[in-house]
Short mmCIF file of C-alpha atoms and ligand atoms in Angstrom, two decimals:
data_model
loop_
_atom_site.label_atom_id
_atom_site.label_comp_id
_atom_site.label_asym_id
_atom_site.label_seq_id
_atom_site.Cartn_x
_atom_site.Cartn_y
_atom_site.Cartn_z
CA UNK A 176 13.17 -21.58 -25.88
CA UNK A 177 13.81 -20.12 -22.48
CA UNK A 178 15.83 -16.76 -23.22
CA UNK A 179 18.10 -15.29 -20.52
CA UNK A 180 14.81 -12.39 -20.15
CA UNK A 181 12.35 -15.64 -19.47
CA UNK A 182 14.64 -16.95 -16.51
CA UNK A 183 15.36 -13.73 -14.65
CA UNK A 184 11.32 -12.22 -15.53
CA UNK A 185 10.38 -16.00 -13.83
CA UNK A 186 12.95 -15.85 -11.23
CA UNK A 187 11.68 -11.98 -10.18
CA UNK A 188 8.13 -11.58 -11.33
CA UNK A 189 7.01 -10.98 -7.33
CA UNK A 190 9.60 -7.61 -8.07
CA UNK A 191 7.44 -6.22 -10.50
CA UNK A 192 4.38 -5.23 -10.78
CA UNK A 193 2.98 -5.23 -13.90
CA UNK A 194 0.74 -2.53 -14.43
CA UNK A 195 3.14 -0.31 -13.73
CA UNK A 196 5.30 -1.86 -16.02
CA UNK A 197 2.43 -1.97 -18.66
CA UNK A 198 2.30 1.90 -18.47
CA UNK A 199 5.80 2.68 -18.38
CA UNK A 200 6.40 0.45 -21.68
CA UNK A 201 3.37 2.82 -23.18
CA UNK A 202 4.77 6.11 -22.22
CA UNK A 203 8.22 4.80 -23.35
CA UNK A 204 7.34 5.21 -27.03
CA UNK A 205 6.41 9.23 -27.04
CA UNK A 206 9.49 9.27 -25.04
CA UNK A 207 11.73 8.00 -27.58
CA UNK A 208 10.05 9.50 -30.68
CA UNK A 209 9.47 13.20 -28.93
CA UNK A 210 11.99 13.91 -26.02
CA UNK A 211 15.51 15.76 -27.60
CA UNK A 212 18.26 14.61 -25.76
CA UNK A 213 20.66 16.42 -28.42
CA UNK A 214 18.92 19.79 -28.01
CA UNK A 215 21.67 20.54 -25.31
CA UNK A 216 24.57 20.30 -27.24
CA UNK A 217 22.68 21.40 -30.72
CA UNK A 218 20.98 24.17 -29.41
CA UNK A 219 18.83 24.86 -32.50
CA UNK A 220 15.16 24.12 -33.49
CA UNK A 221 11.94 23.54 -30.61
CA UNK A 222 12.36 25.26 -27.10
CA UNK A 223 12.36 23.00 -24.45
CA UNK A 224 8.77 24.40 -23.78
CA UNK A 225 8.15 23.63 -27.28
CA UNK A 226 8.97 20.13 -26.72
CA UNK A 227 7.75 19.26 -23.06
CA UNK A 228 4.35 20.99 -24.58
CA UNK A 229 4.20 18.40 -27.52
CA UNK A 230 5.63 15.30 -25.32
CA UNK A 231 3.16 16.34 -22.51
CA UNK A 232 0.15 16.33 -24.88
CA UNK A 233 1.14 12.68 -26.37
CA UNK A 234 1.62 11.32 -22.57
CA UNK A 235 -1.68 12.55 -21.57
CA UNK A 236 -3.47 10.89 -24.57
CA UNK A 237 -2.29 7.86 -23.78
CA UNK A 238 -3.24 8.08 -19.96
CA UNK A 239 -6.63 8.97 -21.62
CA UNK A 240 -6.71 5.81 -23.57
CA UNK A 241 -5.28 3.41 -20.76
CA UNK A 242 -8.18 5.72 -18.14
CA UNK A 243 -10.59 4.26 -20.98
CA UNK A 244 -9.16 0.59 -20.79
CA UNK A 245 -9.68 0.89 -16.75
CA UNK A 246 -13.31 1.68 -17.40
CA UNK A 247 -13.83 -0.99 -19.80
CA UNK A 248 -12.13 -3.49 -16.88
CA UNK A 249 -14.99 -1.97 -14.56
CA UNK A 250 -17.65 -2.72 -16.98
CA UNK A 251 -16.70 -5.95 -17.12
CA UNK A 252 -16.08 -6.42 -13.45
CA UNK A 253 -20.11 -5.37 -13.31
CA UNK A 254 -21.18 -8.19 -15.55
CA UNK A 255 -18.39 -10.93 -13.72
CA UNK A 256 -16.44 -10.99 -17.32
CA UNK A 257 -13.41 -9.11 -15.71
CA UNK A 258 -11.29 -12.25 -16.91
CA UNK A 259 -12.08 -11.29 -20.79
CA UNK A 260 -11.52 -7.53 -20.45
CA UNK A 261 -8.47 -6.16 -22.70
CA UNK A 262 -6.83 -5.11 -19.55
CA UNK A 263 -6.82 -8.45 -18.39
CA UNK A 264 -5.27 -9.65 -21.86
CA UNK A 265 -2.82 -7.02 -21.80
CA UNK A 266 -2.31 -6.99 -17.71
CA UNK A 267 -2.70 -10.97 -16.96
CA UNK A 268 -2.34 -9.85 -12.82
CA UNK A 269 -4.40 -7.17 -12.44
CA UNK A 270 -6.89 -7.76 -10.14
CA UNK A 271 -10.45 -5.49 -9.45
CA UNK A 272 -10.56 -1.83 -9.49
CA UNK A 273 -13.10 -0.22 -6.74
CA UNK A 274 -12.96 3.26 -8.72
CA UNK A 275 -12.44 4.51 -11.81
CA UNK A 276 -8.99 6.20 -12.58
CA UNK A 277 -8.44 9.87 -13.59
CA UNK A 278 -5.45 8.91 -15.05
CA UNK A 279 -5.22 12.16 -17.74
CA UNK A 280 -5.70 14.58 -15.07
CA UNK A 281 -3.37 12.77 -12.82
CA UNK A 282 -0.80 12.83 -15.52
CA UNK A 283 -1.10 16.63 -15.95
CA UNK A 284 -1.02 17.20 -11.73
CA UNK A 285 2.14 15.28 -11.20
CA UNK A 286 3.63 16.25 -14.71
CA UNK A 287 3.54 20.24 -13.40
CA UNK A 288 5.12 19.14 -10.14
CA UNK A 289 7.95 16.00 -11.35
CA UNK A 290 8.33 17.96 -14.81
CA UNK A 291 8.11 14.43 -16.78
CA UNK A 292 7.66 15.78 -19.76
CA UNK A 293 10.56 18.27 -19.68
CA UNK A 294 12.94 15.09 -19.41
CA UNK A 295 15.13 14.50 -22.94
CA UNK A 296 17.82 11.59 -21.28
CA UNK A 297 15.01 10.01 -18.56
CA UNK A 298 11.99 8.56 -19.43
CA UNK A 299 8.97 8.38 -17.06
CA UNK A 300 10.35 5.77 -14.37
CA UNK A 301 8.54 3.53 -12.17
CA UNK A 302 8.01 6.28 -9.38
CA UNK A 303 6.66 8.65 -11.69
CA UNK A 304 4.00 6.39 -12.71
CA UNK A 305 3.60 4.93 -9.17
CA UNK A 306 3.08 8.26 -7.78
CA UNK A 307 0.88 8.83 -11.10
CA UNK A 308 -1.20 6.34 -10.10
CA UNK A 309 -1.84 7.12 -6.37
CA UNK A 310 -2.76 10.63 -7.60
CA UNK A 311 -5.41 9.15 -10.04
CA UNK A 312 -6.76 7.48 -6.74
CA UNK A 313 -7.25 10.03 -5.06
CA UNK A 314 -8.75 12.21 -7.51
CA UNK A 315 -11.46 9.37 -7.95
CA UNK A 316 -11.99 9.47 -4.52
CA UNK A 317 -12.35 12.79 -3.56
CA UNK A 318 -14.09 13.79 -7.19
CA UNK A 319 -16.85 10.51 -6.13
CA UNK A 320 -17.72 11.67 -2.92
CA UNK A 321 -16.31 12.19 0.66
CA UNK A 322 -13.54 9.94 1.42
CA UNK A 323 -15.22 7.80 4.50
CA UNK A 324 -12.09 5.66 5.76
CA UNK A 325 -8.50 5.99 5.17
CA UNK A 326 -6.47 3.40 6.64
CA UNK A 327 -2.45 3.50 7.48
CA UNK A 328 0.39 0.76 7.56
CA UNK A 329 2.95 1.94 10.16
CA UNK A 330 6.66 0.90 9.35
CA UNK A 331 7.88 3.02 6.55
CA UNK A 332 4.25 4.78 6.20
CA UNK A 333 4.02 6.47 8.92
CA UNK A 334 7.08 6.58 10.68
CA UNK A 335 10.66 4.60 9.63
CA UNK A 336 11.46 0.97 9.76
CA UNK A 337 11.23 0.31 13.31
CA UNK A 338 10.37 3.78 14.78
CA UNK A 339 7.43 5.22 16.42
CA UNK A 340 5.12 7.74 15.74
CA UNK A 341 6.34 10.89 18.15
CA UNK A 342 4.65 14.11 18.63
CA UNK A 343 6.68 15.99 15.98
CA UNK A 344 5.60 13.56 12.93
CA UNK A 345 4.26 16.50 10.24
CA UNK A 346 1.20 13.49 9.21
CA UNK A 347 -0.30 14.53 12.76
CA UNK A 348 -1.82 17.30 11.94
CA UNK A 349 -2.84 16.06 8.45
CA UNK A 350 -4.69 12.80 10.11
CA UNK A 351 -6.22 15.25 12.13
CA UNK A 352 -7.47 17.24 9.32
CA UNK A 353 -9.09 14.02 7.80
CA UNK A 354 -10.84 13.35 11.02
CA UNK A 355 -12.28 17.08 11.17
CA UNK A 356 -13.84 16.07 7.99
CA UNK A 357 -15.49 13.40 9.51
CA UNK A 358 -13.04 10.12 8.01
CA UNK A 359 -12.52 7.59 9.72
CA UNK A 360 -8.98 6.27 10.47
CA UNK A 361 -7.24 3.29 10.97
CA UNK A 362 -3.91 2.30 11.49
CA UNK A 363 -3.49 -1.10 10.22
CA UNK A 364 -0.34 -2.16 11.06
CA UNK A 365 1.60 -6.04 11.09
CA UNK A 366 2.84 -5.06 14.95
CA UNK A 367 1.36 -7.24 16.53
CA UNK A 368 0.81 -6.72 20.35
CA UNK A 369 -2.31 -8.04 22.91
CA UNK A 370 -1.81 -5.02 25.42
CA UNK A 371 -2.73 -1.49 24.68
CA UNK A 372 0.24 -0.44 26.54
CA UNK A 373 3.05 -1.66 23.43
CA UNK A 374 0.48 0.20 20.88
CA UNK A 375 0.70 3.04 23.01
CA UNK A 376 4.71 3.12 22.76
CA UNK A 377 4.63 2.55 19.26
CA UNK A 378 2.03 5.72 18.54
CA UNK A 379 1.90 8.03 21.49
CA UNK A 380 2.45 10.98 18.90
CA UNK A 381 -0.77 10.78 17.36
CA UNK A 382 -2.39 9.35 20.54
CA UNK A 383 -1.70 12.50 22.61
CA UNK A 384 -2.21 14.84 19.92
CA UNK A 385 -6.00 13.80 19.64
CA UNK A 386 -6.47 13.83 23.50
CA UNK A 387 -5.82 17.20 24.29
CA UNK A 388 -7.53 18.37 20.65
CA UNK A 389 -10.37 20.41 20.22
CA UNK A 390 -12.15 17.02 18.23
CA UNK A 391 -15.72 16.42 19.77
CA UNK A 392 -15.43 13.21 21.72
CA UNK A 393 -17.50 11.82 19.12
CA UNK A 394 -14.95 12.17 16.49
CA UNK A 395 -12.55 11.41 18.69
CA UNK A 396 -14.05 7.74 18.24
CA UNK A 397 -13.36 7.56 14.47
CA UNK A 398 -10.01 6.36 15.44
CA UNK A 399 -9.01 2.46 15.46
CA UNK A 400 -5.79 0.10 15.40
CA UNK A 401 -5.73 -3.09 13.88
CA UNK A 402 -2.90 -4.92 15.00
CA UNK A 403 -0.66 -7.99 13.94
CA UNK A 404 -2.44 -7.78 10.24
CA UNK A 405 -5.87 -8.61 11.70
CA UNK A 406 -5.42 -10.03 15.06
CA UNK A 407 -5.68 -7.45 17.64
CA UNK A 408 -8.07 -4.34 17.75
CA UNK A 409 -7.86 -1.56 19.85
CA UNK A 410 -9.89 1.85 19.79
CA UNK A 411 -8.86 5.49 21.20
CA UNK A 412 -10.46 6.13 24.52
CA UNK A 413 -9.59 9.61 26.33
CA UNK A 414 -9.97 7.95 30.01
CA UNK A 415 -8.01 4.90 29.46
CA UNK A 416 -4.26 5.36 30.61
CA UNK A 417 -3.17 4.32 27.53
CA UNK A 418 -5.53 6.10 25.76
CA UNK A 419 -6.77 2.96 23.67
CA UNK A 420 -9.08 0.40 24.92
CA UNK A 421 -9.60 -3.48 23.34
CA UNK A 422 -12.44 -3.57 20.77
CA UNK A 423 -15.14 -6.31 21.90
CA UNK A 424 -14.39 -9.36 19.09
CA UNK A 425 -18.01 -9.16 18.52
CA UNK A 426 -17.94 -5.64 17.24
CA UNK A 427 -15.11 -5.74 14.42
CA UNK A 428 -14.48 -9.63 13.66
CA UNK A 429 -15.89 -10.54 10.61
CA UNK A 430 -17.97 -14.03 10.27
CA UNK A 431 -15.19 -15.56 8.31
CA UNK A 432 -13.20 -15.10 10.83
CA UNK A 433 -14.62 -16.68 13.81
CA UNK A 434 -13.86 -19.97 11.61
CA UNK A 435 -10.35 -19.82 11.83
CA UNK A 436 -9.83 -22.90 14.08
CA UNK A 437 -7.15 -22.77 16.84
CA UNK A 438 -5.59 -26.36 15.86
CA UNK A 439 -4.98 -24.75 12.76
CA UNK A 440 -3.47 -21.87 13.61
CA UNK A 441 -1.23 -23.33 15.98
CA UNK A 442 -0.13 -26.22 12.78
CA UNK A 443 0.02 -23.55 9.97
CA UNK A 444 2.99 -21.31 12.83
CA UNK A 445 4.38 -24.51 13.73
CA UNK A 446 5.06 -25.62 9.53
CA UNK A 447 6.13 -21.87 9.03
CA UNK A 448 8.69 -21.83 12.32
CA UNK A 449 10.06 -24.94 10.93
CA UNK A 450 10.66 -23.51 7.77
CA UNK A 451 12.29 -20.12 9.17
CA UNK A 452 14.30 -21.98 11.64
CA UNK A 453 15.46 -24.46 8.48
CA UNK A 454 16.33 -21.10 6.29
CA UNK A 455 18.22 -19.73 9.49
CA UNK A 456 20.28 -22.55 9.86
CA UNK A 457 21.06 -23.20 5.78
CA UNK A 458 22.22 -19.67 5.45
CA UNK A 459 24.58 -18.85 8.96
CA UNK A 460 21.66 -15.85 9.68
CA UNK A 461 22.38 -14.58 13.20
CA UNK A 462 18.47 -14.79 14.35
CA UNK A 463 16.48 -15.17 16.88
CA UNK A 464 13.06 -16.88 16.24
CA UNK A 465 10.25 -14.85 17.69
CA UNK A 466 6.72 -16.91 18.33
CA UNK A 467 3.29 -15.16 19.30
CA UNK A 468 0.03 -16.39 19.65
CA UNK A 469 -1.11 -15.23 16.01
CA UNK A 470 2.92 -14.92 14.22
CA UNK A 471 6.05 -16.10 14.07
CA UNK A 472 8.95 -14.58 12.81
CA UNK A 473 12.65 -13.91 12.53
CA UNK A 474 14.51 -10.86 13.91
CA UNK A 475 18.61 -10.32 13.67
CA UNK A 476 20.63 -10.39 16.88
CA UNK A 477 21.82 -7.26 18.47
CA UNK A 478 23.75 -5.44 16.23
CA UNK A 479 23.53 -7.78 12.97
CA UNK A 480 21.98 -6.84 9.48
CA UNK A 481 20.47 -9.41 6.95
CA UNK A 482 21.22 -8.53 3.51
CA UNK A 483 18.21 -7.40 1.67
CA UNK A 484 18.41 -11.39 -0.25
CA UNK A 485 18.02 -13.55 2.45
CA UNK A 486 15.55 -12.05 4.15
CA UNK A 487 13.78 -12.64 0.43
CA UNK A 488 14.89 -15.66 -0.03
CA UNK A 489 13.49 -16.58 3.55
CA UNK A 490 10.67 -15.43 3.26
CA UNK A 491 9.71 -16.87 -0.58
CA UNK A 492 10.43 -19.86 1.14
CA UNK A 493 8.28 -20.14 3.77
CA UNK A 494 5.32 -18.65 1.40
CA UNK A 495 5.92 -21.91 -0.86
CA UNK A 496 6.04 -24.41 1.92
CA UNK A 497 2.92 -22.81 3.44
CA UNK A 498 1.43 -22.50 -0.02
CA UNK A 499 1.46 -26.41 -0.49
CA UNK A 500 0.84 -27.54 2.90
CA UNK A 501 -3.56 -28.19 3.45
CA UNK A 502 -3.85 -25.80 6.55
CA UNK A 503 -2.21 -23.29 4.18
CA UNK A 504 -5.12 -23.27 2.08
CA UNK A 505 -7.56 -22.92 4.69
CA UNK A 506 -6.23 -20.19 6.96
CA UNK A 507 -4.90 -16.68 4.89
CA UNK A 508 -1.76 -16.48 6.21
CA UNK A 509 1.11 -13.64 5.53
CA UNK A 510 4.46 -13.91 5.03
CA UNK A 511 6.54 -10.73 4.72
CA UNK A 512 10.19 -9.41 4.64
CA UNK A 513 9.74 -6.56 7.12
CA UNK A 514 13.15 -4.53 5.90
CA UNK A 515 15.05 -6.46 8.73
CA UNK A 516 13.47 -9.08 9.93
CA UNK A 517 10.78 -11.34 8.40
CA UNK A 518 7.06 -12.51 10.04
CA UNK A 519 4.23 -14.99 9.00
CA UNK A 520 1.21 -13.50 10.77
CA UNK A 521 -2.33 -15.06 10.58
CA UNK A 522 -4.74 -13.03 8.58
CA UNK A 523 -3.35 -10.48 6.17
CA UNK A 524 -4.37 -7.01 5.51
CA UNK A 525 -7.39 -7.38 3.66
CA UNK A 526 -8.91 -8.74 6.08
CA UNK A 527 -7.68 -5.60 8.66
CA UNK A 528 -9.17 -3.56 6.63
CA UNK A 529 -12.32 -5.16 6.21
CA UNK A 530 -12.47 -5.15 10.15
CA UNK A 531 -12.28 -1.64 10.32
CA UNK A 532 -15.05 -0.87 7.47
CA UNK A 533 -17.45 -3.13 9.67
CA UNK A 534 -16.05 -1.76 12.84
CA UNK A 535 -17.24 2.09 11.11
CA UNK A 536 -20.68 0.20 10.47
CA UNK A 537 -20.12 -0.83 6.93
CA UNK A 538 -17.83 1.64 5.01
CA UNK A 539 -17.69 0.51 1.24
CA UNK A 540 -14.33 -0.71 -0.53
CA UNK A 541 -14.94 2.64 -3.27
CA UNK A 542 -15.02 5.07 -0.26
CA UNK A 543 -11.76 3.66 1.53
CA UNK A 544 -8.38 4.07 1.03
CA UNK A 545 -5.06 2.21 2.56
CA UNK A 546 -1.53 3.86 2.03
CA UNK A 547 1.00 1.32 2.94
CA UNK A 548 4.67 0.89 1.30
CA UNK A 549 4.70 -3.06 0.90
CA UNK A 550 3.09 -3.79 -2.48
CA UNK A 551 4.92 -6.18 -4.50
CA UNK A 552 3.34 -9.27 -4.82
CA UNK A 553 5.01 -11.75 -2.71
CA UNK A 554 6.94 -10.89 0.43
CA UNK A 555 5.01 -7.69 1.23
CA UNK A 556 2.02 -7.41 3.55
CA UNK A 557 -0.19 -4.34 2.27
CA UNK A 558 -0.41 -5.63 -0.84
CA UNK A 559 -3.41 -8.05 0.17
CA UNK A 560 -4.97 -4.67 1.19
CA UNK A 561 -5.90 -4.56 -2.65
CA UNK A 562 -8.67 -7.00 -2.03
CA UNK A 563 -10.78 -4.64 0.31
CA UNK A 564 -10.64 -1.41 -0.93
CA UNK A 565 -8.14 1.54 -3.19
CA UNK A 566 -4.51 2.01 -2.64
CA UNK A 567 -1.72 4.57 -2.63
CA UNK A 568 1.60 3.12 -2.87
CA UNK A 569 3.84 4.93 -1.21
CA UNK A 570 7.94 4.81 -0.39
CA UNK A 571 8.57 6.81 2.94
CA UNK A 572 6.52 8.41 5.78
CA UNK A 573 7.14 11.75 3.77
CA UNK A 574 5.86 10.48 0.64
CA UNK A 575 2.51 10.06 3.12
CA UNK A 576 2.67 13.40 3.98
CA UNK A 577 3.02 14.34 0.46
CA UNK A 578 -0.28 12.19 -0.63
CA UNK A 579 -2.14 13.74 2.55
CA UNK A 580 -1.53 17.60 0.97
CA UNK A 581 -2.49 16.13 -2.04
CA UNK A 582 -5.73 14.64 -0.83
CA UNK A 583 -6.32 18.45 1.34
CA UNK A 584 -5.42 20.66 -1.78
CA UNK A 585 -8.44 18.20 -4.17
CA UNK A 586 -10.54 18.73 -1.57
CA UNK A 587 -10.30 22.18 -1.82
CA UNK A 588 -10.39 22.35 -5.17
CA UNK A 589 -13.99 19.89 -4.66
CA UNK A 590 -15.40 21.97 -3.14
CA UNK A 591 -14.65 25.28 -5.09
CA UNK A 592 -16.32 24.04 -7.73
CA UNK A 593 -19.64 23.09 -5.76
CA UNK A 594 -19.89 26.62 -4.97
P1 LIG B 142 3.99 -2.54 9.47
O1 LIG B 142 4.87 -1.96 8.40
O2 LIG B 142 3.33 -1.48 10.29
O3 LIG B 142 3.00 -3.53 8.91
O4 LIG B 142 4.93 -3.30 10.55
C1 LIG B 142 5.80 -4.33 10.21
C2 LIG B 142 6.83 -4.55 11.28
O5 LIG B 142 6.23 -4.79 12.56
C3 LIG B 142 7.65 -5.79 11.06
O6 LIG B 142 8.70 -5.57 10.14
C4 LIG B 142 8.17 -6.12 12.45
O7 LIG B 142 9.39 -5.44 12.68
C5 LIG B 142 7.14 -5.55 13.39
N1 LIG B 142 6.38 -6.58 14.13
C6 LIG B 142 6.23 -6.62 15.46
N2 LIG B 142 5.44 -7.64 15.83
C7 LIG B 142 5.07 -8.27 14.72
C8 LIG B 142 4.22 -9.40 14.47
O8 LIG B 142 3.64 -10.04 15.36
N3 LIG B 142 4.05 -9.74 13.17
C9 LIG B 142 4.66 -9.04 12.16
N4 LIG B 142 5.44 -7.99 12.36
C10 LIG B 142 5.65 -7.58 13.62
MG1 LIG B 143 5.21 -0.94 6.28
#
């Protein structure tokens, strides 16, 4: 029987991601049984302390107990049975994990700072466990060891949909942090330019900032941009105008890469512009059809908006067609609703990131980490980033900023305890 649930969970399962789901269906249940929505009109019995103390302990078990199920994923993973773990039973999507999770002490972190537990009429939402989960990163990552490579998305990480990074963006300084502690950065980013000049425009803010800093030029090097997903790669050099100069292909293409024939990149654009220019046409969208050498997309004409469904519905259609068409499954393609506009580039982010751990001379998936804000899993180009390395999921360039303290104030915390 196909129940009204079974048609809209088929009709939106690229919406939801289902380990997040997974864990807010857990936590849902000590919710129910220990939060006390009529305490505030029957003020009698447990404190609210009382209660957030018992609901607090009974969440944190259970991020214990799925922390355990991670590990047992991991074990598996080690002996290539990750297909029969429970998680994978219970989680059908969930792909690898590069680190363990430190999901109870996560739980307690952001519980002092969201006050989850203290809720009696709102039980712990998607973003609390989101932002739960980006902590538990984190904490693996700066508990296992210095954190080698942290890589950015731009739009909506860094800066707003369509903005640029200018001098007075607060993650400045907090990049710059990272890179006095010797990470290595890259911004990893589906604008896709071939000059230096447009990349320039787009992040002059950090750009200038780590020109006139007191960074040894050496560190100054630990700096890269990966451009159009993984087409274009540019690194920061002081005596350049535009303070970034093209990396040599031979120093940051992978070998899988170099196979990516021209005939077939030019077919795979030319199947997805027919399909954009098809969608355009079907729905009235007020477009203009942008082609590069390594993307095509869609963008609205001056002073028009598409609504927030056809750019899905655009976009979920050109992922089928490309999906079932042979070049499709020879070439990784990505197809993406950018907010207002929507792209198939060549390459995805995975393969960004995996230029810039070879570019750093080999940086391993468990020490690098990409924030990006597009992680459903169609329509949304970070979320291939999952294949090369951990992730924090985040919803706005001060979200980012947010994660960075958090990632500064471990650190401390690290290396406390070592002394
Ligand atoms: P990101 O969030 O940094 O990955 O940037 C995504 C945005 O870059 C898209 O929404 C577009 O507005 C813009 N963009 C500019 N050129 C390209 C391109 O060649 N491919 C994809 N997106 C592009
Ligand atoms: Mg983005």
């Amino acid at each position: 029987m196909t129940t009204r649930y079974r048609v809209e969970y088929a009709l939106k399962t690229h919406r939801r991601d289902q380990l997040i789901e997974w864990i807010k269906g857990l936590l849902a249940v000590p919710f129910v049984l220990h939060s006390q929505p009529t305490a505030v009109f029957e003020p009698r019995g447990e404190t609210v302390d009382q209660m957030a103390t018992q609901t607090q302990k009974r969440y944190a078990e259970i991020m214990r107990d799925v922390e355990d199920i991670v590990n047992d994923h991991i074990n598996h993973q080690r002996t290539g049975t990750h297909n029969r773990s429970k998680l994978k039973l219970l989680v059908p999507s969930v792909a690898n994990f590069f680190t363990p999770l430190a999901l109870h002490d996560a739980f307690i972190w952001q519980d002092q700072r969201r006050f989850i537990s203290y809720r009696r009429f709102v039980p712990p939402s998607f973003n609390d466990i989101r932002l739960l989960l980006n902590t538990a990163q984190v904490m693996s990552l700066v508990r296992g060891g210095p954190l080698e490579l942290v890589t950015f998305d731009g739009d909506v990480t860094l800066y707003d949909d369509g903005q640029s990074l200018t001098p007075e963006n607060p993650a400045i300084p907090r990049i710059m942090r990272l890179m006095r502690n010797g990470t290595r950065i890259g911004i990893v980013t589906a604008a896709g330019y071939t000059e230096a000049r447009r990349y320039y425009e787009r992040l002059h803010g950090l750009l200038d900032a780590l020109h006139v800093s007191d960074l040894t030029p050496a560190s100054k090097q630990n700096l890269v941009i990966v451009g159009g997903e993984s087409n274009y790669c540019f690194r920061f050099a002081g005596d350049s105008p535009d303070l970034l100069k093209p990396v040599p292909r031979k120093d940051w293409l992978l070998d899988e890469m170099r196979l990516w024939k021209e005939s077939d990149i030019t077919e795979l654009l030319d199947i997805a512009e027919a399909s954009l220019r098809d969608t355009v046409k079907n729905m009235r969208m007020v477009a203009t059809i942008v082609r590069k050498d390594r993307a095509v997309g869609i963008i609205p004409q001056p002073g028009h908006k598409f609504s927030r469904e056809t750019l899905e519905e655009t976009v979920l259609i050109a992922q089928k067609i490309l999906d079932m068409s042979d070049v499709g499954s020879r070439l990784p393609f990505c197809a993406f609703n950018g907010g207002n506009d929507v792209f198939v580039d060549i390459g995805d982010k995975s393969w960004g990131v995996m230029a810039c751990q070879r570019f750093f001379g080999g940086i391993e998936a468990a020490k690098t980490l990409h924030v990006g804000d597009q992680f459903l899993s169609a329509g949304a180009n970070d979320f291939k980033a999952r294949l090369a390395c951990t992730t924090a999921w985040i919803a706005s360039p001060a979200e980012t900023v947010q994660l960075l303290d958090e990632i500064t104030e471990l650190d401390e915390m690290q290396q406390r305890k070592k002394r």
